[in-house]
XYZ file of C-alpha atoms in Angstrom:
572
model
C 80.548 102.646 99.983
C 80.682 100.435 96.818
C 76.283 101.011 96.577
C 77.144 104.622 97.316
C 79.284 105.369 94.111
C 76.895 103.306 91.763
C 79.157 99.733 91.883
C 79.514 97.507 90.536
C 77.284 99.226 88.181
C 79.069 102.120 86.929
C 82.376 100.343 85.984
C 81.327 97.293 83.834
C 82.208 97.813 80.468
C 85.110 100.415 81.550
C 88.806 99.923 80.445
C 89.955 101.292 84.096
C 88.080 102.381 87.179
C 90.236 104.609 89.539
C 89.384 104.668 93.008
C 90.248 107.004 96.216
C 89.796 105.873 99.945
C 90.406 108.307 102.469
C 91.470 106.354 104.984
C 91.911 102.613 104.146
C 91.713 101.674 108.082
C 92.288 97.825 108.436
C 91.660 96.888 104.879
C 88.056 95.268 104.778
C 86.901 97.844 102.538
C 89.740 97.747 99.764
C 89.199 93.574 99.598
C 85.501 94.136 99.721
C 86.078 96.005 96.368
C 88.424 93.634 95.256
C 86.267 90.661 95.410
C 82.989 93.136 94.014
C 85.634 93.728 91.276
C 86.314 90.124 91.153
C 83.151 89.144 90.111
C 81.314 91.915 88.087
C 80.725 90.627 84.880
C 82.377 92.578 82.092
C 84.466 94.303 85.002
C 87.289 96.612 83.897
C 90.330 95.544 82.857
C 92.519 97.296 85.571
C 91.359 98.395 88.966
C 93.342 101.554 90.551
C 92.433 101.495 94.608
C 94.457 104.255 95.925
C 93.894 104.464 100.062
C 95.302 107.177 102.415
C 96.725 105.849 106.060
C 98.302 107.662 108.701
C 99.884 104.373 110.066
C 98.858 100.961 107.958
C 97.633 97.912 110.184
C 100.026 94.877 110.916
C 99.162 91.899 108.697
C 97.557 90.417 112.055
C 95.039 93.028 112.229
C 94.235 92.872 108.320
C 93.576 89.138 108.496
C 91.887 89.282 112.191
C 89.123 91.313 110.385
C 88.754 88.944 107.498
C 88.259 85.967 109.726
C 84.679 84.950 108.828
C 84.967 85.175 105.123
C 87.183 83.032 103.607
C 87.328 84.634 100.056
C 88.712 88.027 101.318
C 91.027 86.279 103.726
C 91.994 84.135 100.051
C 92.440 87.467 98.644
C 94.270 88.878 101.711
C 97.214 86.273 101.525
C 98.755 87.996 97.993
C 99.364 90.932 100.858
C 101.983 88.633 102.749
C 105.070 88.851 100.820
C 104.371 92.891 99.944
C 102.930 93.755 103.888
C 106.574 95.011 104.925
C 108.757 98.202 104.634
C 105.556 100.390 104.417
C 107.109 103.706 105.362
C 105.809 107.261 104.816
C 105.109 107.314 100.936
C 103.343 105.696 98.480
C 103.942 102.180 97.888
C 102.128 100.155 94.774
C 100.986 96.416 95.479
C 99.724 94.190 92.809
C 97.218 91.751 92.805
C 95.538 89.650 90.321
C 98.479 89.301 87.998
C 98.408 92.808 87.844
C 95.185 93.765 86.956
C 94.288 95.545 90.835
C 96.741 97.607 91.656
C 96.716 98.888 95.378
C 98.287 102.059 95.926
C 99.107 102.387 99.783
C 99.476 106.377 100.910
C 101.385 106.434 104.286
C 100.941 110.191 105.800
C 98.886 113.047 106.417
C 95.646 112.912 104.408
C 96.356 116.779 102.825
C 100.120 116.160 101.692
C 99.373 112.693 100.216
C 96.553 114.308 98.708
C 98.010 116.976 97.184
C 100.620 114.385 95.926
C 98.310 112.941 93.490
C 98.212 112.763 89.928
C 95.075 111.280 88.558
C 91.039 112.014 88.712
C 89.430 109.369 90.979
C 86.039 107.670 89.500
C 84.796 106.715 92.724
C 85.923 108.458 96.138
C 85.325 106.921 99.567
C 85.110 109.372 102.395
C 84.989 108.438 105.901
C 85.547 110.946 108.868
C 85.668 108.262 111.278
C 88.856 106.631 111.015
C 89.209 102.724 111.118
C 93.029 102.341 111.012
C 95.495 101.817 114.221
C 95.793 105.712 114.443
C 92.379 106.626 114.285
C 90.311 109.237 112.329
C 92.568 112.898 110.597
C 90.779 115.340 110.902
C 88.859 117.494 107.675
C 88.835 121.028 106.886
C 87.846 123.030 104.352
C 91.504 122.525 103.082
C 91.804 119.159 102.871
C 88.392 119.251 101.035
C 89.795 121.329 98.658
C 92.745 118.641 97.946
C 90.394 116.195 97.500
C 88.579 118.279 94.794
C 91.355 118.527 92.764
C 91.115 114.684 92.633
C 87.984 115.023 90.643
C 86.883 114.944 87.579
C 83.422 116.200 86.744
C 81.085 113.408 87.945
C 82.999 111.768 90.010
C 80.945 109.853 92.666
C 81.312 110.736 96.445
C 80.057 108.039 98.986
C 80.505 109.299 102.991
C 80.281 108.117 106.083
C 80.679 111.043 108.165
C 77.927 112.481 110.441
C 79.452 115.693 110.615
C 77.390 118.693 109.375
C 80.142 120.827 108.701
C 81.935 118.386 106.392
C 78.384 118.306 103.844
C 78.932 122.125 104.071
C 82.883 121.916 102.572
C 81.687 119.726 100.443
C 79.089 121.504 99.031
C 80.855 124.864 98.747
C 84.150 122.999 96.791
C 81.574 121.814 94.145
C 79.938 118.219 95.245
C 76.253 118.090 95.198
C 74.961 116.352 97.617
C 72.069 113.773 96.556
C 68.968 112.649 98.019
C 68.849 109.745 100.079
C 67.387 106.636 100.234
C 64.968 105.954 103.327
C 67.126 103.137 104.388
C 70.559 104.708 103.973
C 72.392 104.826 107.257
C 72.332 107.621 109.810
C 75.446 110.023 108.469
C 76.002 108.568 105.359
C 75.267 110.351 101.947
C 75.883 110.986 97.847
C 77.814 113.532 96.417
C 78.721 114.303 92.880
C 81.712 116.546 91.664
C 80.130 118.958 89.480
C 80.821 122.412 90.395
C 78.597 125.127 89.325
C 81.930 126.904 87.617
C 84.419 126.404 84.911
C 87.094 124.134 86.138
C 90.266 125.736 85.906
C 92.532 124.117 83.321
C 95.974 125.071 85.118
C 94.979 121.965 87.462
C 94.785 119.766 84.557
C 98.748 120.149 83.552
C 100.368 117.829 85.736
C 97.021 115.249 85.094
C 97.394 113.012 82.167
C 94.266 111.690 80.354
C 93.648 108.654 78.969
C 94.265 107.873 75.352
C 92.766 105.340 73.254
C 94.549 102.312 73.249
C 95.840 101.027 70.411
C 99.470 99.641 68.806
C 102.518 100.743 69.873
C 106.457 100.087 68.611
C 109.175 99.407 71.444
C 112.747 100.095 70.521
C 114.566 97.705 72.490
C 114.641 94.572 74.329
C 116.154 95.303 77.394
C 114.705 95.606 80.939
C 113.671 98.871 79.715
C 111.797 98.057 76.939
C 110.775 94.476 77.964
C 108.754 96.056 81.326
C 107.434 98.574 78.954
C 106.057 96.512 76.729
C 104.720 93.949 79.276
C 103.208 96.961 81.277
C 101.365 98.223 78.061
C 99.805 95.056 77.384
C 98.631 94.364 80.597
C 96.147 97.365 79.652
C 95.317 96.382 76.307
C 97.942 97.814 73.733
C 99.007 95.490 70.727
C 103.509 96.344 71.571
C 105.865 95.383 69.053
C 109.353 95.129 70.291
C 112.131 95.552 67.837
C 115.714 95.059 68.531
C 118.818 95.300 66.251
C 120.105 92.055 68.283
C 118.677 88.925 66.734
C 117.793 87.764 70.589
C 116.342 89.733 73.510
C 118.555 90.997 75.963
C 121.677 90.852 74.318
C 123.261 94.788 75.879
C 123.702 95.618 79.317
C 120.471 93.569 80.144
C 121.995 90.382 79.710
C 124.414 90.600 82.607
C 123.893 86.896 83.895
C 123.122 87.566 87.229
C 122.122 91.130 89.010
C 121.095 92.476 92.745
C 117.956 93.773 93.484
C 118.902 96.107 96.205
C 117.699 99.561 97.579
C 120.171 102.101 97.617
C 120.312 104.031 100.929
C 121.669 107.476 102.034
C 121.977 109.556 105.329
C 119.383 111.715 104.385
C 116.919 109.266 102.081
C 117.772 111.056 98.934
C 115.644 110.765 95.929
C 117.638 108.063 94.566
C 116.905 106.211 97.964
C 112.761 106.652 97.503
C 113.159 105.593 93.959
C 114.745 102.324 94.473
C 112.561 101.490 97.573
C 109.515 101.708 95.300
C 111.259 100.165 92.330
C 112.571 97.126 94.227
C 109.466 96.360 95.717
C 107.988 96.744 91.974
C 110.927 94.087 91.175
C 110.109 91.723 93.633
C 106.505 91.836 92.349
C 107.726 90.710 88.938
C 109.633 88.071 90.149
C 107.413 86.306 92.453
C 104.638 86.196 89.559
C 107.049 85.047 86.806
C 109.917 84.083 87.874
C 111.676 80.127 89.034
C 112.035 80.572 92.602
C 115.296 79.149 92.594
C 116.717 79.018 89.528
C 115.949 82.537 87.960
C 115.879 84.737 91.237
C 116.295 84.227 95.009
C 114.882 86.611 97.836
C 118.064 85.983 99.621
C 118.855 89.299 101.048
C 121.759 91.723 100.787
C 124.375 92.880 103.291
C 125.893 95.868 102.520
C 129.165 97.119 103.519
C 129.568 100.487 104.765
C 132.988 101.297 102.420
C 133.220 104.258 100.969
C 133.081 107.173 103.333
C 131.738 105.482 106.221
C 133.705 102.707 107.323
C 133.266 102.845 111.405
C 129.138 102.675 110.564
C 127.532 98.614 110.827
C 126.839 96.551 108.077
C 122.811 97.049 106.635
C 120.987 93.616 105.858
C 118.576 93.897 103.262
C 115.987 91.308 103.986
C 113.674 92.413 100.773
C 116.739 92.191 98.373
C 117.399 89.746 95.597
C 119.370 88.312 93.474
C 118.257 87.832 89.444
C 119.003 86.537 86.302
C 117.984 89.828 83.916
C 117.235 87.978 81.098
C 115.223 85.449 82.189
C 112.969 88.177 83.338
C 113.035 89.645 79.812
C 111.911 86.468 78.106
C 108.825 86.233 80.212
C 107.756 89.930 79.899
C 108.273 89.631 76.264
C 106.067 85.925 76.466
C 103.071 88.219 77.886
C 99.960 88.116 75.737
C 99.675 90.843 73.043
C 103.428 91.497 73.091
C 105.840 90.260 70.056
C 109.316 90.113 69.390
C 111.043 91.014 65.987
C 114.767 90.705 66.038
C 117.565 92.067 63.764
C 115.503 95.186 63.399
C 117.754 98.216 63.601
C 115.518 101.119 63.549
C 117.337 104.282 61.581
C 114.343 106.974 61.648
C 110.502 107.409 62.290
C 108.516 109.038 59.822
C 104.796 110.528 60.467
C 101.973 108.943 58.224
C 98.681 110.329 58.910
C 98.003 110.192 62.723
C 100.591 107.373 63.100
C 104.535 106.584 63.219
C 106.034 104.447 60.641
C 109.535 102.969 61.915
C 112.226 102.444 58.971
C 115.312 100.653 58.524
C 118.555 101.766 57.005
C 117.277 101.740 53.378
C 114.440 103.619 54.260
C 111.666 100.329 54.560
C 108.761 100.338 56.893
C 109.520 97.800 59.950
C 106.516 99.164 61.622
C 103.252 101.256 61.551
C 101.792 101.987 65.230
C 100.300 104.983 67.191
C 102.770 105.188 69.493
C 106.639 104.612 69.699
C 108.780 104.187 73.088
C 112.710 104.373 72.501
C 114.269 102.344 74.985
C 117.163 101.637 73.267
C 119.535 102.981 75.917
C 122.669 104.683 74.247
C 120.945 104.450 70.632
C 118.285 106.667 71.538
C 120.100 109.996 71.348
C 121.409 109.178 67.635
C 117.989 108.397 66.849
C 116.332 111.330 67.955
C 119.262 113.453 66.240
C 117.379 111.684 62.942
C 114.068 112.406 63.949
C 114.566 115.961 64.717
C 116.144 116.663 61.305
C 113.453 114.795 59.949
C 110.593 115.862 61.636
C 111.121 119.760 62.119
C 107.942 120.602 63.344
C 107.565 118.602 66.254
C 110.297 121.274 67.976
C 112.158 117.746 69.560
C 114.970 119.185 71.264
C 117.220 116.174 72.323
C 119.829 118.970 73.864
C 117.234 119.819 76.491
C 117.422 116.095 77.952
C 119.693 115.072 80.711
C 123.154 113.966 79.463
C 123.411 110.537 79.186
C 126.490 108.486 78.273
C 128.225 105.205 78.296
C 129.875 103.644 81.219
C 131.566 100.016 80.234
C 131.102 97.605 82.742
C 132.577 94.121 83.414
C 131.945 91.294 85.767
C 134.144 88.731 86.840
C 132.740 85.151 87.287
C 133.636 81.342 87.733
C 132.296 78.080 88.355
C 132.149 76.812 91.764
C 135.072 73.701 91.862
C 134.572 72.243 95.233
C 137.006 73.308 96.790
C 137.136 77.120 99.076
C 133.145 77.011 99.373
C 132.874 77.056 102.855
C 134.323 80.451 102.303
C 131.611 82.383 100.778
C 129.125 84.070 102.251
C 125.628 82.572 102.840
C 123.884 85.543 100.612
C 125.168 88.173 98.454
C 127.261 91.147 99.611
C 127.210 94.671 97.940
C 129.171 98.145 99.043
C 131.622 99.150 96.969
C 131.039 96.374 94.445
C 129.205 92.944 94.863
C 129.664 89.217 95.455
C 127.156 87.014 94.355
C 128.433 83.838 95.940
C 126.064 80.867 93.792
C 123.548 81.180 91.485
C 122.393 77.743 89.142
C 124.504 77.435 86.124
C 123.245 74.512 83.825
C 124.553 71.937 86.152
C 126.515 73.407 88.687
C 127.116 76.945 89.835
C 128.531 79.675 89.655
C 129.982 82.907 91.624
C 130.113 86.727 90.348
C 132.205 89.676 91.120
C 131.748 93.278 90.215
C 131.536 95.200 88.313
C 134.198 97.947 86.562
C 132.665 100.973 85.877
C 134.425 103.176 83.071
C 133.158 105.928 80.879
C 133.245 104.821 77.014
C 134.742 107.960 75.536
C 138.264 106.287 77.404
C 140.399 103.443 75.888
C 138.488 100.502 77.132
C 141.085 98.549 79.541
C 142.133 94.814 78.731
C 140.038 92.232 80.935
C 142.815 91.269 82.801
C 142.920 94.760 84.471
C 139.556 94.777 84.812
C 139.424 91.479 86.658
C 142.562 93.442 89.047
C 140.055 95.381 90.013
C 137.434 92.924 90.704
C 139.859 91.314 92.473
C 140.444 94.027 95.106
C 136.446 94.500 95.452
C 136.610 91.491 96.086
C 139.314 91.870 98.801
C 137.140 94.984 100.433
C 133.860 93.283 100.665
C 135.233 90.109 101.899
C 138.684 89.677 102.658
C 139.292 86.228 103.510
C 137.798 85.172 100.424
C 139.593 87.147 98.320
C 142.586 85.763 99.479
C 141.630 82.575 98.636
C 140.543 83.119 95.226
C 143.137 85.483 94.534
C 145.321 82.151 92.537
C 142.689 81.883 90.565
C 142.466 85.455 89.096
C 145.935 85.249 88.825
C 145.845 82.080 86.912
C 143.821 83.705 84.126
C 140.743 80.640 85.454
C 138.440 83.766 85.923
C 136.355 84.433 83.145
C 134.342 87.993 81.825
C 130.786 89.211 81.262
C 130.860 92.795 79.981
C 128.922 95.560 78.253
C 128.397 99.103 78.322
C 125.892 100.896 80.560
C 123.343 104.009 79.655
C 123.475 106.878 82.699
C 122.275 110.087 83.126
C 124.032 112.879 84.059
C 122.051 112.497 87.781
C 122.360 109.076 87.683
C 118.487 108.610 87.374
C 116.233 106.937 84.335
C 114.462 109.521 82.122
C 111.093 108.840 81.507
C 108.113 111.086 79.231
C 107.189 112.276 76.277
C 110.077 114.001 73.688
C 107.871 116.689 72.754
C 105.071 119.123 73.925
C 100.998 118.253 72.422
C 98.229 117.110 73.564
C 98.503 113.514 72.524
C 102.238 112.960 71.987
C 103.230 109.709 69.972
C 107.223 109.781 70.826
C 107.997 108.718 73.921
C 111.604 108.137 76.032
C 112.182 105.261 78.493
C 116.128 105.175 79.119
C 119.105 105.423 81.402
C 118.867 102.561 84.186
C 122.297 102.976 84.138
C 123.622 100.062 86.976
C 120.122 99.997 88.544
C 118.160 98.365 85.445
C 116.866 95.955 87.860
C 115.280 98.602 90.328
C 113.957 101.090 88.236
C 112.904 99.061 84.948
C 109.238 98.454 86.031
C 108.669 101.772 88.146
C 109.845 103.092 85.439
C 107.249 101.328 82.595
C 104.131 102.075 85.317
C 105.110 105.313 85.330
C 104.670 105.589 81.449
C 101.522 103.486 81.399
C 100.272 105.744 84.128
C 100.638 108.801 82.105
C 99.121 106.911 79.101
C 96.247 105.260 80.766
C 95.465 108.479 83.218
C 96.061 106.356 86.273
C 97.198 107.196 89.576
C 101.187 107.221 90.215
C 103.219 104.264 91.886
C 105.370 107.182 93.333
C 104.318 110.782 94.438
C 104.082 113.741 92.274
C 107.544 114.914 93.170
C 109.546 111.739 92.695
C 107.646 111.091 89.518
C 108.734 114.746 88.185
C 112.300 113.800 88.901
C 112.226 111.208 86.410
C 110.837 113.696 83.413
C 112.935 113.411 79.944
C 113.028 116.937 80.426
C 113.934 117.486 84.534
C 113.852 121.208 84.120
C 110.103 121.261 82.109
C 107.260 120.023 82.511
C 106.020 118.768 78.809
C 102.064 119.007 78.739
C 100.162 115.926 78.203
C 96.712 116.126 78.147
């Protein structure tokens, strides 16, 4: 396959290489890639493997087939903490500190084909399937989906010794290529290059790449922080500025969060979102994270409160508990990223084919090719400037999803010795949470939460607030809120608390803020309480569109995450 599409030849020297697999069957051909990848000299700097499977292998299977080569089995083990929870979908794995990215397509070969947003490079095509539930059938159709994968050029390697399939092939626009004398029996070259004009109406949803270069980050947040660490994984030079003289100091410093997926009856979009953004999380945290002492896979039970109290209790086994800015520091620490504090950023100006960021007095803080508001709340206000500003660019911040404020507080303590037999063994989440002991300098602590109230109301004293907590608290687990039910009343409880960003849906917005081919203002906001699940989906769906890279989600949970849900802003 790799010989077939010209590799390791044709991507050396390449920023990214993007390839397809139509049926990723056991593995050995993805982590024969990998370690090709691996070793080229002057290899690109990201490697996209997207793979279709009906039903992926068990990690027994994978590994069984690896057996007599000891580098792919090497490779193999990063699978073992990721190899879980692989439901119908598309689910992103990272390797190599995330510069091979493995995206995993669980269905039908023609819907999670016609799910995807990029142009593959490379395409391997095999009729004969390799995976636990065989070979899916091709038709004519299905050709035709993979077609629209294709850019012109793009290299087709088969192994198919089926006559009609050369035929489809040939009549959707690959050319098929002469053959070496040695080449297997059934396996052949194609090339996309279709003797028409390409129609540009299947270009709209595909982003291309654009050159890297600098870019400015408005805010130091999960939101910003993953965005900026994503972005520099690829190359870009990020500035992050903040109007905090420290990272982290809004919503994303809550000292302790969950890292949960939300679920519903009928696996809503917000359910599909999380799943994929959790097991982004965990990604994160493995690679950068204390084991420990700045995040715990400890797993979740939740509660079945509100609405559904007769139904069992769910345990999350791939849930987590984490210390937000911890994470922020080391996402900020990445190479090519820095950090400028006490930076409030009043309005962007155009200079030439870049974006110069000013303060309040109208100085430069910035010059880049590219800005990213992530400044939660602030970015509304901002864009209010911009638009008056900058006429011509037809921003329209009224078009975007509402977003407010919604305060929040947390109610926390140290751990005394005394009523710990009491708490649960792992954190417990419903209506509310408990977070029962996570390291504080040299003891530890427990957290409860959180209030959530809109910020056009009177914000309510703590002591209410910690009421409230209280009978969370008494909901989730009762026993124990009995018992610490003195100590709220004894005023020993103390408060973490900050305002929120949320959409009117209750989902991030993510895009561009205006309509070109190449556009330089760009919107990553609204994590609302699920910073911690959607902040790196969120950036890798940016850097996707940026870098013209395949999706960590399909096409239609990506669209539901536009700055503008209703359009669909071109980006070319």
């Amino acid at each position: 396959m790799l010989t077939g599409c010209g590799l390791p030849q044709a991507w050396r020297q390449q920023q990214a290489w993007r390839i397809l697999d139509s049926d990723f069957g056991r593995g050995l051909q993805f982590f024969r890639t990998l370690q090709a990848w691996k070793n080229t000299p002057l290899r690109p700097r990201l490697l996209h493997y997207v793979a279709l499977s009906l039903a992926p292998p068990s990690m027994d299977d994978l590994l069984a087939d690896l057996a007599g080569d000891p580098e792919l089995r090497e490779l193999a083990q990063e699978l073992l903490p990721e190899w879980t929870g692989l439901l119908p979908g598309f689910h992103r794995l990272s390797f190599q500190g995330g510069q091979a990215l493995l995206t995993l397509c669980v269905g039908e070969s023609m819907a999670m084909l016609r799910e995807q947003q990029f142009f593959a490079d490379s395409v391997f095509l095999r009729a004969a399937g390799t995976g636990p539930a065989g070979a899916q059938p091709w038709s004519i159709w299905s050709v035709k989906a993979l077609a629209r994968c294709c850019r012109r050029g793009t290299r087709l390697a088969v192994a198919a010794d089926a006559p009609v399939l050369q035929a489809d092939l040939t009549q959707c626009g690959f050319e098929i290529q002469a053959l070496p004398n040695d080449t297997p029996s059934g396996s052949y070259q194609a090339e996309f290059n279709p003797r028409w004009t390409i129609k540009t109406t299947r270009q709209h949803s595909i982003s291309h790449p654009v050159a890297i270069g600098s870019c400015a980050v408005i805010g130091a947040g999960l939101a910003g922080a993953s965005v900026a660490a994503a972005l520099a994984r690829r190359g870009w030079r990020v500035q992050v500025l903040d109007q905090g003289a420290e990272p982290a100091l809004g919503a994303s410093g809550l000292p302790v969060g969950l890292v949960v997926p939300h679920v519903s009856a009928d696996d809503c979009t917000l359910s599909r979102l999380s799943r994929a953004g959790v097991r982004m999380m965990l990604q994160q945290a493995r690679s950068l994270l204390r084991q420990g002492q700045d995040w715990e896979l400890s797993g979740t039970r939740e509660r079945q409160l509100d609405g559904t109290p007769d139904l069992p209790d769910i345990w999350h086994a791939q849930a987590a508990w984490l210390k937000p800015g911890q994470l922020v520091q080391r996402w900020l620490a990445q190479p090519g990223v820095t950090f400028q504090g006490n930076a409030r950023v009043a309005d962007l100006r155009q200079k030439q084919n870049q974006w110069e960021l000013l303060d309040a007095l109208g100085q430069p803080l910035a010059c880049v090719d590219r800005v990213v508001l992530a400044n939660a709340g602030g970015a509304l206000p901002l864009l209010a400037r911009v638009q008056a500003s900058l006429p011509a660019l037809g921003i329209r911040p009224e078009q975007l999803p509402t977003l407010h404020g919604v305060r929040g507080q947390l109610s926390w303590a140290m751990h005394d010795g005394n009523q710990e037999d009491l708490f649960p063994s792992h954190p417990v989440n419903g209506s509310g949470s408990v977070i029962p002991a996570i390291p504080m300098g040299s003891g530890s602590a427990w957290f409860v939460g959180s209030t959530y109230q809109p910020d056009q109301l009177t914000p309510l004293p703590d002591e209410r607030n910690h009421q409230s907590n209280l009978q969370r608290l008494l909901r989730l687990c009762p026993t124990l809120g009995q018992a610490l039910a003195k100590r709220f009343a004894e005023g020993s409880v103390q408060a973490w608390k900050n305002t929120r960003c949320v959409s009117a849906d209750r989902l991030p917005v993510v895009g561009p803020l205006y309509q070109a081919d190449n556009p330089g203002l760009w919107l990553c906001a609204a994590m609302g309480s699920r910073g911690l699940s959607f902040s790196v989906l969120c950036a890798e769906l940016l850097a996707a569109q940026w870098g013209g890279e395949p999706m960590p989600v399909d096409a239609g949970l990506a669209r539901s995450l536009q700055a503008f849900r209703g359009e669909s802003p071109r980006i070319k």
